[in-house]
Amino acid sequence: MEKWMVYNEIHRLRKEGFSNSAISRKLKISRNRVIDYGKMKPDEFFKFTLSLQTRSKKLDPYRDQILEWLKEHPDLSGAQIFDWLQEKLEVDSVTEGTVRNFVNELRELHCLPKFNVERSYMAVPEMPKGKQIQVDFGETRQLTTDGKYKKLYFIAFVLAHSRYKYVEWLDRPFKTTDLIRMHENAFDYFKGMTKEIVYDQDHLLAISENAGDLILTAEFTKYHQKRKFKIYLCRKADPESKGKIEQVVKYVKYNFAKNRTFDNLVDWQQACLKWLKRTGNYKVHHNTKKRPVDVYTLEKEHLTKVSGTYIFEDIYTSSITRQIHKDNVIRFDGNRYSVPAGTYRKDAPNIAYVDTLDGQLLIRLQQGGQVLAKHKISQGKGQVISDPSHKKSSHTKRNKLIHEVEQLLADSSSTKWLIEELTERYPRHLLDQLQIVLSVGLKYPDFIDEAVQEMKRLKLTSANDLRDIAFSLELQSKMNPIKETQLNEKYMNLVAPERKEDIYLHVLQGGDS
């Protein structure tokens, strides 16, 4: 019934002028399906639906298992299920296209939609054999066997010509020695190295997917000079320079790691190497239309042989770097540790070097330089470890504002009362309150002292109340101006006549005047 509804809807939309692509997007089905259904007449489609009910499929024995995977992980791709069938059930008798079609039918039948995120890259010329390795970092968050989640970090290498890949994992952020060791492991895996290695410049300076570690340190500089390969730093937002490795990182995340359960690092790394052999380096590449392992066989002859073993003891003591955040803290092992206020500066590198010694975390601005901050390493997670001395003192500014308020007000007793009230009521916002008092004094200089008296009488305790009272006093003065009496100059020289007291007595006694 559902297929008939889709069939009728396709033909209805076609009559209304919709294209195959538009119908595909509107009905959320594949474009090929729209084309196939659109070619069939009703009687042909009826026979087709009957054949679907009776026709057996190669993957029918694994239907329940595949359906279980899809229900548990709705975002599984057909390619990943194809890989899981090979890894978990040792199924090698079907093609990837067969698996993809079977999965699409299951999704439609059981209403299990999948949302795809697409990313496009511009085509670039192919690299010569043995010319370039591209390197990048990634991280994933995996469900563990004990039901928790753990963050894992990986570094990926890919030969730019053959697309032959190598991946190595850690369950913690990378240190410089880790990076060097993994380069050596990659060269051993490839049986040589290329003339040039491409890195993401942003990641080298502050790797967002490596907890902010700085990789291009003195140790790594010494190493790459020893191996004599050329470093190429690609520009920001330049997929043409590093598009191949970005696809590899995405491939590792969404084909190998996605929906996989983590138990321990050794088994995880072994599973990844098997995946590389079975899928990552064996499947036909969608651009070259060749298997990376086959092309690698030809490219291997053009790689530079790596002579000897790099002696790790010759490099400097391992160092880690951390980003200084704008709240003047650095992150280390799941916690935040303070540095002195003002250490973070806008438009500066804001990189700190951290070392551990006898349970103490030492933070420096330069490798081997003076210790900027020292903290005891916390055993917990998600904590903020701060040194009280790192907080910027505001007493100087506070004292300056208090002195300005004292100079502003005439009555010293009222001034003392006002400052004490504001200090007690607003200890965290005292500076803001004092600044409001000063602004009131500038705007209402004739009413500030009277406003303080009125504020004290009404038992108010906010500088905002003082501002409102001063405004009210000024408004009242404008509404009731004082009337001044002016004398008329015409009568200024007139003098009132003087009479003797006897006249007033005679008038009061009555009689003739």
mmCIF file with all atom_site columns, C-alpha atoms in Angstrom, residues 90-283:
data_model
loop_
_atom_site.group_PDB
_atom_site.id
_atom_site.type_symbol
_atom_site.label_atom_id
_atom_site.label_alt_id
_atom_site.label_comp_id
_atom_site.label_asym_id
_atom_site.label_entity_id
_atom_site.label_seq_id
_atom_site.pdbx_PDB_ins_code
_atom_site.Cartn_x
_atom_site.Cartn_y
_atom_site.Cartn_z
_atom_site.occupancy
_atom_site.B_iso_or_equiv
_atom_site.pdbx_formal_charge
_atom_site.auth_seq_id
_atom_site.auth_comp_id
_atom_site.auth_asym_id
_atom_site.auth_atom_id
_atom_site.pdbx_PDB_model_num
ATOM 1   C CA . GLU A 1 90  ? 32.277 -12.201 7.699  1.00 0.00 ? 90  GLU A CA 1
ATOM 2   C CA . VAL A 1 91  ? 29.887 -11.607 4.788  1.00 0.00 ? 91  VAL A CA 1
ATOM 3   C CA . ASP A 1 92  ? 31.867 -11.175 1.565  1.00 0.00 ? 92  ASP A CA 1
ATOM 4   C CA . SER A 1 93  ? 29.429 -12.466 -1.047 1.00 0.00 ? 93  SER A CA 1
ATOM 5   C CA . VAL A 1 94  ? 27.589 -9.188  -1.702 1.00 0.00 ? 94  VAL A CA 1
ATOM 6   C CA . THR A 1 95  ? 28.566 -5.865  -3.205 1.00 0.00 ? 95  THR A CA 1
ATOM 7   C CA . GLU A 1 96  ? 28.308 -2.506  -1.521 1.00 0.00 ? 96  GLU A CA 1
ATOM 8   C CA . GLY A 1 97  ? 25.561 -1.475  -3.960 1.00 0.00 ? 97  GLY A CA 1
ATOM 9   C CA . THR A 1 98  ? 23.473 -4.503  -2.946 1.00 0.00 ? 98  THR A CA 1
ATOM 10  C CA . VAL A 1 99  ? 23.865 -3.571  0.721  1.00 0.00 ? 99  VAL A CA 1
ATOM 11  C CA . ARG A 1 100 ? 22.949 0.033   0.040  1.00 0.00 ? 100 ARG A CA 1
ATOM 12  C CA . ASN A 1 101 ? 19.759 -0.901  -1.833 1.00 0.00 ? 101 ASN A CA 1
ATOM 13  C CA . PHE A 1 102 ? 18.774 -3.404  0.858  1.00 0.00 ? 102 PHE A CA 1
ATOM 14  C CA . VAL A 1 103 ? 19.312 -0.805  3.587  1.00 0.00 ? 103 VAL A CA 1
ATOM 15  C CA . ASN A 1 104 ? 17.236 1.782   1.697  1.00 0.00 ? 104 ASN A CA 1
ATOM 16  C CA . GLU A 1 105 ? 14.351 -0.701  1.412  1.00 0.00 ? 105 GLU A CA 1
ATOM 17  C CA . LEU A 1 106 ? 14.521 -1.454  5.125  1.00 0.00 ? 106 LEU A CA 1
ATOM 18  C CA . ARG A 1 107 ? 14.488 2.248   5.939  1.00 0.00 ? 107 ARG A CA 1
ATOM 19  C CA . GLU A 1 108 ? 11.389 2.819   3.811  1.00 0.00 ? 108 GLU A CA 1
ATOM 20  C CA . LEU A 1 109 ? 9.589  -0.270  5.075  1.00 0.00 ? 109 LEU A CA 1
ATOM 21  C CA . HIS A 1 110 ? 10.240 0.462   8.757  1.00 0.00 ? 110 HIS A CA 1
ATOM 22  C CA . CYS A 1 111 ? 10.177 4.273   8.541  1.00 0.00 ? 111 CYS A CA 1
ATOM 23  C CA . LEU A 1 112 ? 13.812 4.777   9.570  1.00 0.00 ? 112 LEU A CA 1
ATOM 24  C CA . PRO A 1 113 ? 14.873 8.004   7.806  1.00 0.00 ? 113 PRO A CA 1
ATOM 25  C CA . LYS A 1 114 ? 18.497 9.037   7.578  1.00 0.00 ? 114 LYS A CA 1
ATOM 26  C CA . PHE A 1 115 ? 19.710 12.635  7.456  1.00 0.00 ? 115 PHE A CA 1
ATOM 27  C CA . ASN A 1 116 ? 22.837 13.228  5.429  1.00 0.00 ? 116 ASN A CA 1
ATOM 28  C CA . VAL A 1 117 ? 25.255 16.121  5.831  1.00 0.00 ? 117 VAL A CA 1
ATOM 29  C CA . GLU A 1 118 ? 27.005 16.844  2.559  1.00 0.00 ? 118 GLU A CA 1
ATOM 30  C CA . ARG A 1 119 ? 30.254 18.682  2.070  1.00 0.00 ? 119 ARG A CA 1
ATOM 31  C CA . SER A 1 120 ? 31.717 19.588  -1.305 1.00 0.00 ? 120 SER A CA 1
ATOM 32  C CA . TYR A 1 121 ? 35.320 20.027  -2.379 1.00 0.00 ? 121 TYR A CA 1
ATOM 33  C CA . MET A 1 122 ? 36.817 21.582  -5.510 1.00 0.00 ? 122 MET A CA 1
ATOM 34  C CA . ALA A 1 123 ? 38.726 19.269  -7.804 1.00 0.00 ? 123 ALA A CA 1
ATOM 35  C CA . VAL A 1 124 ? 42.515 19.765  -7.799 1.00 0.00 ? 124 VAL A CA 1
ATOM 36  C CA . PRO A 1 125 ? 45.257 18.236  -9.945 1.00 0.00 ? 125 PRO A CA 1
ATOM 37  C CA . GLU A 1 126 ? 46.592 14.881  -8.798 1.00 0.00 ? 126 GLU A CA 1
ATOM 38  C CA . MET A 1 127 ? 49.881 14.828  -6.900 1.00 0.00 ? 127 MET A CA 1
ATOM 39  C CA . PRO A 1 128 ? 52.926 13.035  -8.338 1.00 0.00 ? 128 PRO A CA 1
ATOM 40  C CA . LYS A 1 129 ? 53.963 9.760   -6.730 1.00 0.00 ? 129 LYS A CA 1
ATOM 41  C CA . GLY A 1 130 ? 55.998 10.211  -3.558 1.00 0.00 ? 130 GLY A CA 1
ATOM 42  C CA . LYS A 1 131 ? 55.426 13.976  -3.484 1.00 0.00 ? 131 LYS A CA 1
ATOM 43  C CA . GLN A 1 132 ? 53.212 14.601  -0.479 1.00 0.00 ? 132 GLN A CA 1
ATOM 44  C CA . ILE A 1 133 ? 51.739 13.269  2.760  1.00 0.00 ? 133 ILE A CA 1
ATOM 45  C CA . GLN A 1 134 ? 48.846 15.180  4.320  1.00 0.00 ? 134 GLN A CA 1
ATOM 46  C CA . VAL A 1 135 ? 48.387 15.100  8.113  1.00 0.00 ? 135 VAL A CA 1
ATOM 47  C CA . ASP A 1 136 ? 45.524 16.183  10.329 1.00 0.00 ? 136 ASP A CA 1
ATOM 48  C CA . PHE A 1 137 ? 44.053 15.530  13.762 1.00 0.00 ? 137 PHE A CA 1
ATOM 49  C CA . GLY A 1 138 ? 40.607 14.504  14.912 1.00 0.00 ? 138 GLY A CA 1
ATOM 50  C CA . GLU A 1 139 ? 38.705 13.505  17.987 1.00 0.00 ? 139 GLU A CA 1
ATOM 51  C CA . THR A 1 140 ? 35.612 11.444  18.709 1.00 0.00 ? 140 THR A CA 1
ATOM 52  C CA . ARG A 1 141 ? 33.387 10.750  21.677 1.00 0.00 ? 141 ARG A CA 1
ATOM 53  C CA . GLN A 1 142 ? 32.821 7.026   22.064 1.00 0.00 ? 142 GLN A CA 1
ATOM 54  C CA . LEU A 1 143 ? 30.508 4.934   24.208 1.00 0.00 ? 143 LEU A CA 1
ATOM 55  C CA . THR A 1 144 ? 32.578 2.605   26.399 1.00 0.00 ? 144 THR A CA 1
ATOM 56  C CA . THR A 1 145 ? 31.832 -0.930  27.506 1.00 0.00 ? 145 THR A CA 1
ATOM 57  C CA . ASP A 1 146 ? 30.929 0.319   30.995 1.00 0.00 ? 146 ASP A CA 1
ATOM 58  C CA . GLY A 1 147 ? 28.193 2.572   29.585 1.00 0.00 ? 147 GLY A CA 1
ATOM 59  C CA . LYS A 1 148 ? 30.092 5.857   29.841 1.00 0.00 ? 148 LYS A CA 1
ATOM 60  C CA . TYR A 1 149 ? 31.508 8.151   27.157 1.00 0.00 ? 149 TYR A CA 1
ATOM 61  C CA . LYS A 1 150 ? 35.200 8.764   26.535 1.00 0.00 ? 150 LYS A CA 1
ATOM 62  C CA . LYS A 1 151 ? 36.947 11.241  24.254 1.00 0.00 ? 151 LYS A CA 1
ATOM 63  C CA . LEU A 1 152 ? 39.511 9.712   21.903 1.00 0.00 ? 152 LEU A CA 1
ATOM 64  C CA . TYR A 1 153 ? 42.101 11.521  19.796 1.00 0.00 ? 153 TYR A CA 1
ATOM 65  C CA . PHE A 1 154 ? 43.641 10.399  16.517 1.00 0.00 ? 154 PHE A CA 1
ATOM 66  C CA . ILE A 1 155 ? 46.134 11.515  13.914 1.00 0.00 ? 155 ILE A CA 1
ATOM 67  C CA . ALA A 1 156 ? 45.643 10.577  10.277 1.00 0.00 ? 156 ALA A CA 1
ATOM 68  C CA . PHE A 1 157 ? 48.219 10.383  7.463  1.00 0.00 ? 157 PHE A CA 1
ATOM 69  C CA . VAL A 1 158 ? 47.398 9.943   3.778  1.00 0.00 ? 158 VAL A CA 1
ATOM 70  C CA . LEU A 1 159 ? 49.638 9.630   0.726  1.00 0.00 ? 159 LEU A CA 1
ATOM 71  C CA . ALA A 1 160 ? 48.231 12.346  -1.545 1.00 0.00 ? 160 ALA A CA 1
ATOM 72  C CA . HIS A 1 161 ? 48.738 10.348  -4.764 1.00 0.00 ? 161 HIS A CA 1
ATOM 73  C CA . SER A 1 162 ? 47.471 6.889   -3.839 1.00 0.00 ? 162 SER A CA 1
ATOM 74  C CA . ARG A 1 163 ? 45.155 7.851   -0.932 1.00 0.00 ? 163 ARG A CA 1
ATOM 75  C CA . TYR A 1 164 ? 46.840 5.141   1.154  1.00 0.00 ? 164 TYR A CA 1
ATOM 76  C CA . LYS A 1 165 ? 46.086 5.897   4.795  1.00 0.00 ? 165 LYS A CA 1
ATOM 77  C CA . TYR A 1 166 ? 47.478 5.395   8.284  1.00 0.00 ? 166 TYR A CA 1
ATOM 78  C CA . VAL A 1 167 ? 45.682 6.249   11.545 1.00 0.00 ? 167 VAL A CA 1
ATOM 79  C CA . GLU A 1 168 ? 46.839 6.111   15.157 1.00 0.00 ? 168 GLU A CA 1
ATOM 80  C CA . TRP A 1 169 ? 44.793 6.731   18.309 1.00 0.00 ? 169 TRP A CA 1
ATOM 81  C CA . LEU A 1 170 ? 45.298 8.014   21.862 1.00 0.00 ? 170 LEU A CA 1
ATOM 82  C CA . ASP A 1 171 ? 42.933 8.287   24.806 1.00 0.00 ? 171 ASP A CA 1
ATOM 83  C CA . ARG A 1 172 ? 44.441 11.650  25.813 1.00 0.00 ? 172 ARG A CA 1
ATOM 84  C CA . PRO A 1 173 ? 45.602 14.809  23.993 1.00 0.00 ? 173 PRO A CA 1
ATOM 85  C CA . PHE A 1 174 ? 48.820 14.551  21.971 1.00 0.00 ? 174 PHE A CA 1
ATOM 86  C CA . LYS A 1 175 ? 52.214 15.571  23.285 1.00 0.00 ? 175 LYS A CA 1
ATOM 87  C CA . THR A 1 176 ? 55.116 16.449  21.043 1.00 0.00 ? 176 THR A CA 1
ATOM 88  C CA . THR A 1 177 ? 56.794 13.092  21.628 1.00 0.00 ? 177 THR A CA 1
ATOM 89  C CA . ASP A 1 178 ? 53.559 11.364  20.614 1.00 0.00 ? 178 ASP A CA 1
ATOM 90  C CA . LEU A 1 179 ? 53.530 13.293  17.355 1.00 0.00 ? 179 LEU A CA 1
ATOM 91  C CA . ILE A 1 180 ? 57.143 12.347  16.586 1.00 0.00 ? 180 ILE A CA 1
ATOM 92  C CA . ARG A 1 181 ? 56.591 8.695   17.437 1.00 0.00 ? 181 ARG A CA 1
ATOM 93  C CA . MET A 1 182 ? 53.479 8.535   15.248 1.00 0.00 ? 182 MET A CA 1
ATOM 94  C CA . HIS A 1 183 ? 55.358 10.061  12.337 1.00 0.00 ? 183 HIS A CA 1
ATOM 95  C CA . GLU A 1 184 ? 57.914 7.301   12.694 1.00 0.00 ? 184 GLU A CA 1
ATOM 96  C CA . ASN A 1 185 ? 55.142 4.689   12.827 1.00 0.00 ? 185 ASN A CA 1
ATOM 97  C CA . ALA A 1 186 ? 53.516 6.162   9.715  1.00 0.00 ? 186 ALA A CA 1
ATOM 98  C CA . PHE A 1 187 ? 56.822 6.100   7.800  1.00 0.00 ? 187 PHE A CA 1
ATOM 99  C CA . ASP A 1 188 ? 57.254 2.467   8.830  1.00 0.00 ? 188 ASP A CA 1
ATOM 100 C CA . TYR A 1 189 ? 53.684 1.678   7.705  1.00 0.00 ? 189 TYR A CA 1
ATOM 101 C CA . PHE A 1 190 ? 54.238 3.417   4.357  1.00 0.00 ? 190 PHE A CA 1
ATOM 102 C CA . LYS A 1 191 ? 57.769 1.927   3.997  1.00 0.00 ? 191 LYS A CA 1
ATOM 103 C CA . GLY A 1 192 ? 59.135 5.405   3.407  1.00 0.00 ? 192 GLY A CA 1
ATOM 104 C CA . MET A 1 193 ? 58.271 9.109   3.478  1.00 0.00 ? 193 MET A CA 1
ATOM 105 C CA . THR A 1 194 ? 57.461 11.792  0.930  1.00 0.00 ? 194 THR A CA 1
ATOM 106 C CA . LYS A 1 195 ? 59.432 14.914  0.117  1.00 0.00 ? 195 LYS A CA 1
ATOM 107 C CA . GLU A 1 196 ? 56.751 17.152  1.625  1.00 0.00 ? 196 GLU A CA 1
ATOM 108 C CA . ILE A 1 197 ? 54.277 16.912  4.507  1.00 0.00 ? 197 ILE A CA 1
ATOM 109 C CA . VAL A 1 198 ? 51.216 19.157  4.658  1.00 0.00 ? 198 VAL A CA 1
ATOM 110 C CA . TYR A 1 199 ? 49.815 20.388  7.975  1.00 0.00 ? 199 TYR A CA 1
ATOM 111 C CA . ASP A 1 200 ? 46.922 22.634  8.839  1.00 0.00 ? 200 ASP A CA 1
ATOM 112 C CA . GLN A 1 201 ? 48.469 25.911  9.953  1.00 0.00 ? 201 GLN A CA 1
ATOM 113 C CA . ASP A 1 202 ? 45.698 26.630  12.456 1.00 0.00 ? 202 ASP A CA 1
ATOM 114 C CA . HIS A 1 203 ? 46.032 23.170  13.940 1.00 0.00 ? 203 HIS A CA 1
ATOM 115 C CA . LEU A 1 204 ? 49.778 23.494  14.248 1.00 0.00 ? 204 LEU A CA 1
ATOM 116 C CA . LEU A 1 205 ? 49.474 26.722  16.196 1.00 0.00 ? 205 LEU A CA 1
ATOM 117 C CA . ALA A 1 206 ? 46.421 25.869  18.295 1.00 0.00 ? 206 ALA A CA 1
ATOM 118 C CA . ILE A 1 207 ? 44.849 22.523  17.536 1.00 0.00 ? 207 ILE A CA 1
ATOM 119 C CA . SER A 1 208 ? 41.152 22.716  18.388 1.00 0.00 ? 208 SER A CA 1
ATOM 120 C CA . GLU A 1 209 ? 40.773 18.964  18.101 1.00 0.00 ? 209 GLU A CA 1
ATOM 121 C CA . ASN A 1 210 ? 43.785 18.289  20.323 1.00 0.00 ? 210 ASN A CA 1
ATOM 122 C CA . ALA A 1 211 ? 42.682 20.226  23.410 1.00 0.00 ? 211 ALA A CA 1
ATOM 123 C CA . GLY A 1 212 ? 44.652 23.272  22.289 1.00 0.00 ? 212 GLY A CA 1
ATOM 124 C CA . ASP A 1 213 ? 48.100 21.656  22.220 1.00 0.00 ? 213 ASP A CA 1
ATOM 125 C CA . LEU A 1 214 ? 50.910 23.429  20.433 1.00 0.00 ? 214 LEU A CA 1
ATOM 126 C CA . ILE A 1 215 ? 52.689 20.953  18.188 1.00 0.00 ? 215 ILE A CA 1
ATOM 127 C CA . LEU A 1 216 ? 55.345 22.989  16.391 1.00 0.00 ? 216 LEU A CA 1
ATOM 128 C CA . THR A 1 217 ? 57.723 23.108  19.364 1.00 0.00 ? 217 THR A CA 1
ATOM 129 C CA . ALA A 1 218 ? 61.486 22.933  19.540 1.00 0.00 ? 218 ALA A CA 1
ATOM 130 C CA . GLU A 1 219 ? 61.305 19.135  19.807 1.00 0.00 ? 219 GLU A CA 1
ATOM 131 C CA . PHE A 1 220 ? 59.345 18.745  16.585 1.00 0.00 ? 220 PHE A CA 1
ATOM 132 C CA . THR A 1 221 ? 61.462 21.341  14.797 1.00 0.00 ? 221 THR A CA 1
ATOM 133 C CA . LYS A 1 222 ? 64.572 19.326  15.661 1.00 0.00 ? 222 LYS A CA 1
ATOM 134 C CA . TYR A 1 223 ? 62.873 16.141  14.487 1.00 0.00 ? 223 TYR A CA 1
ATOM 135 C CA . HIS A 1 224 ? 61.791 17.428  11.077 1.00 0.00 ? 224 HIS A CA 1
ATOM 136 C CA . GLN A 1 225 ? 65.254 18.872  10.487 1.00 0.00 ? 225 GLN A CA 1
ATOM 137 C CA . LYS A 1 226 ? 66.682 15.443  11.280 1.00 0.00 ? 226 LYS A CA 1
ATOM 138 C CA . ARG A 1 227 ? 64.355 13.694  8.797  1.00 0.00 ? 227 ARG A CA 1
ATOM 139 C CA . LYS A 1 228 ? 64.794 16.527  6.269  1.00 0.00 ? 228 LYS A CA 1
ATOM 140 C CA . PHE A 1 229 ? 61.237 16.604  4.951  1.00 0.00 ? 229 PHE A CA 1
ATOM 141 C CA . LYS A 1 230 ? 59.714 19.871  3.827  1.00 0.00 ? 230 LYS A CA 1
ATOM 142 C CA . ILE A 1 231 ? 56.847 21.318  5.906  1.00 0.00 ? 231 ILE A CA 1
ATOM 143 C CA . TYR A 1 232 ? 54.001 22.908  3.985  1.00 0.00 ? 232 TYR A CA 1
ATOM 144 C CA . LEU A 1 233 ? 51.537 24.947  6.070  1.00 0.00 ? 233 LEU A CA 1
ATOM 145 C CA . CYS A 1 234 ? 48.254 25.358  4.244  1.00 0.00 ? 234 CYS A CA 1
ATOM 146 C CA . ARG A 1 235 ? 46.277 28.552  4.629  1.00 0.00 ? 235 ARG A CA 1
ATOM 147 C CA . LYS A 1 236 ? 43.108 28.935  6.654  1.00 0.00 ? 236 LYS A CA 1
ATOM 148 C CA . ALA A 1 237 ? 39.895 27.858  4.857  1.00 0.00 ? 237 ALA A CA 1
ATOM 149 C CA . ASP A 1 238 ? 41.904 26.332  2.012  1.00 0.00 ? 238 ASP A CA 1
ATOM 150 C CA . PRO A 1 239 ? 40.345 22.912  1.271  1.00 0.00 ? 239 PRO A CA 1
ATOM 151 C CA . GLU A 1 240 ? 42.282 22.631  -1.979 1.00 0.00 ? 240 GLU A CA 1
ATOM 152 C CA . SER A 1 241 ? 45.508 22.276  0.026  1.00 0.00 ? 241 SER A CA 1
ATOM 153 C CA . LYS A 1 242 ? 44.301 19.700  2.530  1.00 0.00 ? 242 LYS A CA 1
ATOM 154 C CA . GLY A 1 243 ? 41.058 18.321  1.111  1.00 0.00 ? 243 GLY A CA 1
ATOM 155 C CA . LYS A 1 244 ? 42.322 14.748  0.918  1.00 0.00 ? 244 LYS A CA 1
ATOM 156 C CA . ILE A 1 245 ? 43.177 14.520  4.613  1.00 0.00 ? 245 ILE A CA 1
ATOM 157 C CA . GLU A 1 246 ? 39.934 16.238  5.608  1.00 0.00 ? 246 GLU A CA 1
ATOM 158 C CA . GLN A 1 247 ? 38.051 13.499  3.808  1.00 0.00 ? 247 GLN A CA 1
ATOM 159 C CA . VAL A 1 248 ? 40.163 10.896  5.612  1.00 0.00 ? 248 VAL A CA 1
ATOM 160 C CA . VAL A 1 249 ? 39.380 12.424  9.020  1.00 0.00 ? 249 VAL A CA 1
ATOM 161 C CA . LYS A 1 250 ? 35.694 12.421  8.138  1.00 0.00 ? 250 LYS A CA 1
ATOM 162 C CA . TYR A 1 251 ? 35.992 8.838   6.857  1.00 0.00 ? 251 TYR A CA 1
ATOM 163 C CA . VAL A 1 252 ? 37.611 7.677   10.109 1.00 0.00 ? 252 VAL A CA 1
ATOM 164 C CA . LYS A 1 253 ? 34.981 9.401   12.233 1.00 0.00 ? 253 LYS A CA 1
ATOM 165 C CA . TYR A 1 254 ? 31.893 8.312   10.342 1.00 0.00 ? 254 TYR A CA 1
ATOM 166 C CA . ASN A 1 255 ? 32.861 4.928   8.925  1.00 0.00 ? 255 ASN A CA 1
ATOM 167 C CA . PHE A 1 256 ? 35.187 3.394   11.488 1.00 0.00 ? 256 PHE A CA 1
ATOM 168 C CA . ALA A 1 257 ? 34.493 5.111   14.816 1.00 0.00 ? 257 ALA A CA 1
ATOM 169 C CA . LYS A 1 258 ? 30.830 5.992   14.587 1.00 0.00 ? 258 LYS A CA 1
ATOM 170 C CA . ASN A 1 259 ? 28.602 3.790   16.788 1.00 0.00 ? 259 ASN A CA 1
ATOM 171 C CA . ARG A 1 260 ? 31.578 1.609   17.758 1.00 0.00 ? 260 ARG A CA 1
ATOM 172 C CA . THR A 1 261 ? 32.074 0.735   21.444 1.00 0.00 ? 261 THR A CA 1
ATOM 173 C CA . PHE A 1 262 ? 35.438 1.447   23.100 1.00 0.00 ? 262 PHE A CA 1
ATOM 174 C CA . ASP A 1 263 ? 36.996 -1.012  25.540 1.00 0.00 ? 263 ASP A CA 1
ATOM 175 C CA . ASN A 1 264 ? 40.732 -0.360  25.595 1.00 0.00 ? 264 ASN A CA 1
ATOM 176 C CA . LEU A 1 265 ? 43.227 1.487   23.446 1.00 0.00 ? 265 LEU A CA 1
ATOM 177 C CA . VAL A 1 266 ? 45.158 -1.590  22.266 1.00 0.00 ? 266 VAL A CA 1
ATOM 178 C CA . ASP A 1 267 ? 42.081 -3.363  20.898 1.00 0.00 ? 267 ASP A CA 1
ATOM 179 C CA . TRP A 1 268 ? 40.797 -0.109  19.428 1.00 0.00 ? 268 TRP A CA 1
ATOM 180 C CA . GLN A 1 269 ? 44.039 0.512   17.534 1.00 0.00 ? 269 GLN A CA 1
ATOM 181 C CA . GLN A 1 270 ? 44.140 -3.075  16.269 1.00 0.00 ? 270 GLN A CA 1
ATOM 182 C CA . ALA A 1 271 ? 40.534 -2.793  15.068 1.00 0.00 ? 271 ALA A CA 1
ATOM 183 C CA . CYS A 1 272 ? 41.433 0.430   13.233 1.00 0.00 ? 272 CYS A CA 1
ATOM 184 C CA . LEU A 1 273 ? 44.400 -1.223  11.467 1.00 0.00 ? 273 LEU A CA 1
ATOM 185 C CA . LYS A 1 274 ? 42.133 -4.076  10.394 1.00 0.00 ? 274 LYS A CA 1
ATOM 186 C CA . TRP A 1 275 ? 39.606 -1.542  9.142  1.00 0.00 ? 275 TRP A CA 1
ATOM 187 C CA . LEU A 1 276 ? 42.316 0.165   7.102  1.00 0.00 ? 276 LEU A CA 1
ATOM 188 C CA . LYS A 1 277 ? 43.257 -3.150  5.515  1.00 0.00 ? 277 LYS A CA 1
ATOM 189 C CA . ARG A 1 278 ? 39.674 -4.245  4.954  1.00 0.00 ? 278 ARG A CA 1
ATOM 190 C CA . THR A 1 279 ? 37.989 -0.963  4.056  1.00 0.00 ? 279 THR A CA 1
ATOM 191 C CA . GLY A 1 280 ? 40.012 2.243   4.382  1.00 0.00 ? 280 GLY A CA 1
ATOM 192 C CA . ASN A 1 281 ? 42.756 1.218   1.955  1.00 0.00 ? 281 ASN A CA 1
ATOM 193 C CA . TYR A 1 282 ? 40.912 -1.525  0.077  1.00 0.00 ? 282 TYR A CA 1
ATOM 194 C CA . LYS A 1 283 ? 37.641 0.003   -1.085 1.00 0.00 ? 283 LYS A CA 1
#
